[in-house]
Amino acid sequence: MTKQQQSPRRIIVGVSGGIAAYKACHLVRDLKEAGDDVRVVPTSNALNFVGAATFEALSGHPVATSVYEAVDQVQHVRLGQEADAIVIAPATADLMARLVAGRADDLLTATVLVATCPVIVAPAMHTEMWLNAATQANVDTLRSRGIIVLEPAHGRLTGTDTGPGRLPEAGQIAQLVRVALAGHRLPHDWAGRTVLITAGGTQENLDPVRFLGNRSSGRQGFALAEIAAHRGAQVTIIAGDTEDLPVPSGAVVEKVTSAREMAASVDKHAGSADVIIMAAAVADFRPKAQAGAKLKKGADDSALASIELVENPDILATTVQRRSAGELAASTLIIGFAAETGDERLSALEHAQAKLARKGCDLLMCNEVGTGKVFGQSHNQGWLLAADGRVTEIPEGSKHAVAAEILAAVDDLASLD
Ligand code: CTP
């Protein structure tokens, strides 16, 4: 679905009293710019950090914190009943405790208590508070009730502390809200699973300034990591060249440059992975010789005009072979990607079917590319091909929505337990 084909969705942005409340301003703007109707419901403590005027200006709606404001409009019931999604960012430890207790003593908690739409809670607090048994028990309770509690990001907190507890970036939260609006529940049922994802393009150096490479933004791989991490998995991304993308909360990124470096990293991590997803655009060939100094026109004409290439390892096929050889657990699920164009011989889908058979992976996500499709775009679509011949059409959606579909297909494939 592209932006604004439908009437605006009604999204409530709840804000509780933490320093990260300022990031809620960016979230409101992101959702508004996508055409959604956004109302901000702060707690009274949140207004110690960001003024009501800011939220009113950004959302275009009045702001209230108490059930005793605008009583004639029965706001404490109506907002929750009419909402398509509620996102609370930041959610403090105290706010989550109040949600667990079913309190309704301010407009935000009353709204959540009434709502039947998806509720997304983005916690932000100091690491000690996040790791406290009381908070963790509250998070478990909220998740068991179907509330989507996002993983906090890891990094610099207020003051000099670092650790888990940061609010993810507004754009990341907005993407997850859209995934929930598209009907994905994001259950926290991948806890205990390890997921390895390759993303981005590899670069094969010819000399210190020139390289051969594949175009890839890395967005689909990072979106997969984001969804897997919020479903509780431990995620490692092996990233080649990508756009400047925020690290998904709860994921670790290992940077590589060339296909051979990517292959070595995958080899290192594959043994401990339950699910391996290869979304990287790996350069199939590399220059046979890599010059240590910049090649010069004139002096090095022959080296520049005709570059001898050698084939790179096929990381996906090699990983499948390692599984067949018993070096990886037989239960390891391996998913590949294929960016295809149709030609006079075969359609894009037929090329993908042949590729799935050739590579031997369990699932292959095929996108049809060309004429501005897919590369660097925030949306994607295609077919998901399973080794048993099933073909599932993946409708156009954000790369996060497509990621959620792919992980749902992994759920269908086999029990990983
Ligand atoms: N892949 C890989 N190692 C390579 C090439 C590709 O692991 N050297 C993986 C990609 O990450 C992707 C899948 O294989 O998951 C298909 O990539 P693609 O480039 O479409 O496959 P190729 O085998 O290179 O086929 P083509 O001839 O269509 O380029």
PDB file of C-alpha atoms and ligand atoms in Angstrom, residues 198 214 278-284 312-317 335-340 355 358-359 364, ligand 1:
ATOM      1  CA  THR A 198      23.375 -10.357   5.549  1.00  0.00           C
ATOM      2  CA  ASN A 214      26.249  -4.104  -6.320  1.00  0.00           C
ATOM      3  CA  MET A 278      20.813 -13.587   3.057  1.00  0.00           C
ATOM      4  CA  ALA A 279      19.482 -10.232   1.927  1.00  0.00           C
ATOM      5  CA  ALA A 280      22.888  -8.913   0.802  1.00  0.00           C
ATOM      6  CA  ALA A 281      23.636  -8.046  -2.799  1.00  0.00           C
ATOM      7  CA  VAL A 282      26.905  -9.925  -3.148  1.00  0.00           C
ATOM      8  CA  ALA A 283      29.184  -9.071  -6.069  1.00  0.00           C
ATOM      9  CA  ASP A 284      29.579 -12.286  -8.030  1.00  0.00           C
ATOM     10  CA  ASN A 312      33.504 -14.854  -5.541  1.00  0.00           C
ATOM     11  CA  PRO A 313      32.263 -17.565  -3.210  1.00  0.00           C
ATOM     12  CA  ASP A 314      28.491 -18.097  -3.327  1.00  0.00           C
ATOM     13  CA  ILE A 315      27.791 -17.552   0.361  1.00  0.00           C
ATOM     14  CA  LEU A 316      24.203 -18.779   0.235  1.00  0.00           C
ATOM     15  CA  ALA A 317      24.959 -21.944  -1.709  1.00  0.00           C
ATOM     16  CA  ILE A 335      16.393 -17.928   3.326  1.00  0.00           C
ATOM     17  CA  GLY A 336      17.700 -16.238   0.191  1.00  0.00           C
ATOM     18  CA  PHE A 337      16.727 -13.230  -1.878  1.00  0.00           C
ATOM     19  CA  ALA A 338      16.592 -12.797  -5.606  1.00  0.00           C
ATOM     20  CA  ALA A 339      16.282  -9.499  -7.435  1.00  0.00           C
ATOM     21  CA  GLU A 340      15.170 -10.561 -10.906  1.00  0.00           C
ATOM     22  CA  LYS A 355      17.457 -19.979  -8.529  1.00  0.00           C
ATOM     23  CA  ARG A 358      20.015 -24.081  -7.744  1.00  0.00           C
ATOM     24  CA  LYS A 359      20.784 -22.634  -4.325  1.00  0.00           C
ATOM     25  CA  LEU A 364      13.532 -17.409  -1.579  1.00  0.00           C
TER      26      LEU A 364
HETATM   27  N1  CTP B   1      24.413 -14.669  -2.838  1.00  0.00           N
HETATM   28  C1  CTP B   1      25.459 -15.085  -2.066  1.00  0.00           C
HETATM   29  N2  CTP B   1      26.724 -15.084  -2.577  1.00  0.00           N
HETATM   30  C2  CTP B   1      26.955 -14.703  -3.848  1.00  0.00           C
HETATM   31  C3  CTP B   1      25.869 -14.290  -4.667  1.00  0.00           C
HETATM   32  C4  CTP B   1      24.616 -14.268  -4.117  1.00  0.00           C
HETATM   33  O1  CTP B   1      25.244 -15.428  -0.915  1.00  0.00           O
HETATM   34  N3  CTP B   1      28.192 -14.715  -4.318  1.00  0.00           N
HETATM   35  C5  CTP B   1      23.055 -14.714  -2.275  1.00  0.00           C
HETATM   36  C6  CTP B   1      22.356 -13.376  -2.151  1.00  0.00           C
HETATM   37  O2  CTP B   1      22.575 -12.796  -0.874  1.00  0.00           O
HETATM   38  C7  CTP B   1      20.894 -13.771  -2.356  1.00  0.00           C
HETATM   39  C8  CTP B   1      20.961 -14.953  -3.284  1.00  0.00           C
HETATM   40  O3  CTP B   1      22.284 -15.479  -3.166  1.00  0.00           O
HETATM   41  O4  CTP B   1      20.301 -14.220  -1.165  1.00  0.00           O
HETATM   42  C9  CTP B   1      20.710 -14.663  -4.730  1.00  0.00           C
HETATM   43  O5  CTP B   1      21.556 -13.613  -5.167  1.00  0.00           O
HETATM   44  P1  CTP B   1      21.690 -13.287  -6.707  1.00  0.00           P
HETATM   45  O6  CTP B   1      22.711 -12.222  -6.886  1.00  0.00           O
HETATM   46  O7  CTP B   1      20.312 -13.047  -7.243  1.00  0.00           O
HETATM   47  O8  CTP B   1      22.178 -14.695  -7.212  1.00  0.00           O
HETATM   48  P2  CTP B   1      23.234 -15.134  -8.251  1.00  0.00           P
HETATM   49  O9  CTP B   1      23.594 -16.541  -7.928  1.00  0.00           O
HETATM   50  O10 CTP B   1      24.350 -14.158  -8.301  1.00  0.00           O
HETATM   51  O11 CTP B   1      22.412 -15.152  -9.591  1.00  0.00           O
HETATM   52  P3  CTP B   1      22.407 -14.136 -10.848  1.00  0.00           P
HETATM   53  O12 CTP B   1      23.096 -14.874 -11.910  1.00  0.00           O
HETATM   54  O13 CTP B   1      20.953 -13.928 -11.097  1.00  0.00           O
HETATM   55  O14 CTP B   1      23.132 -12.897 -10.419  1.00  0.00           O
END
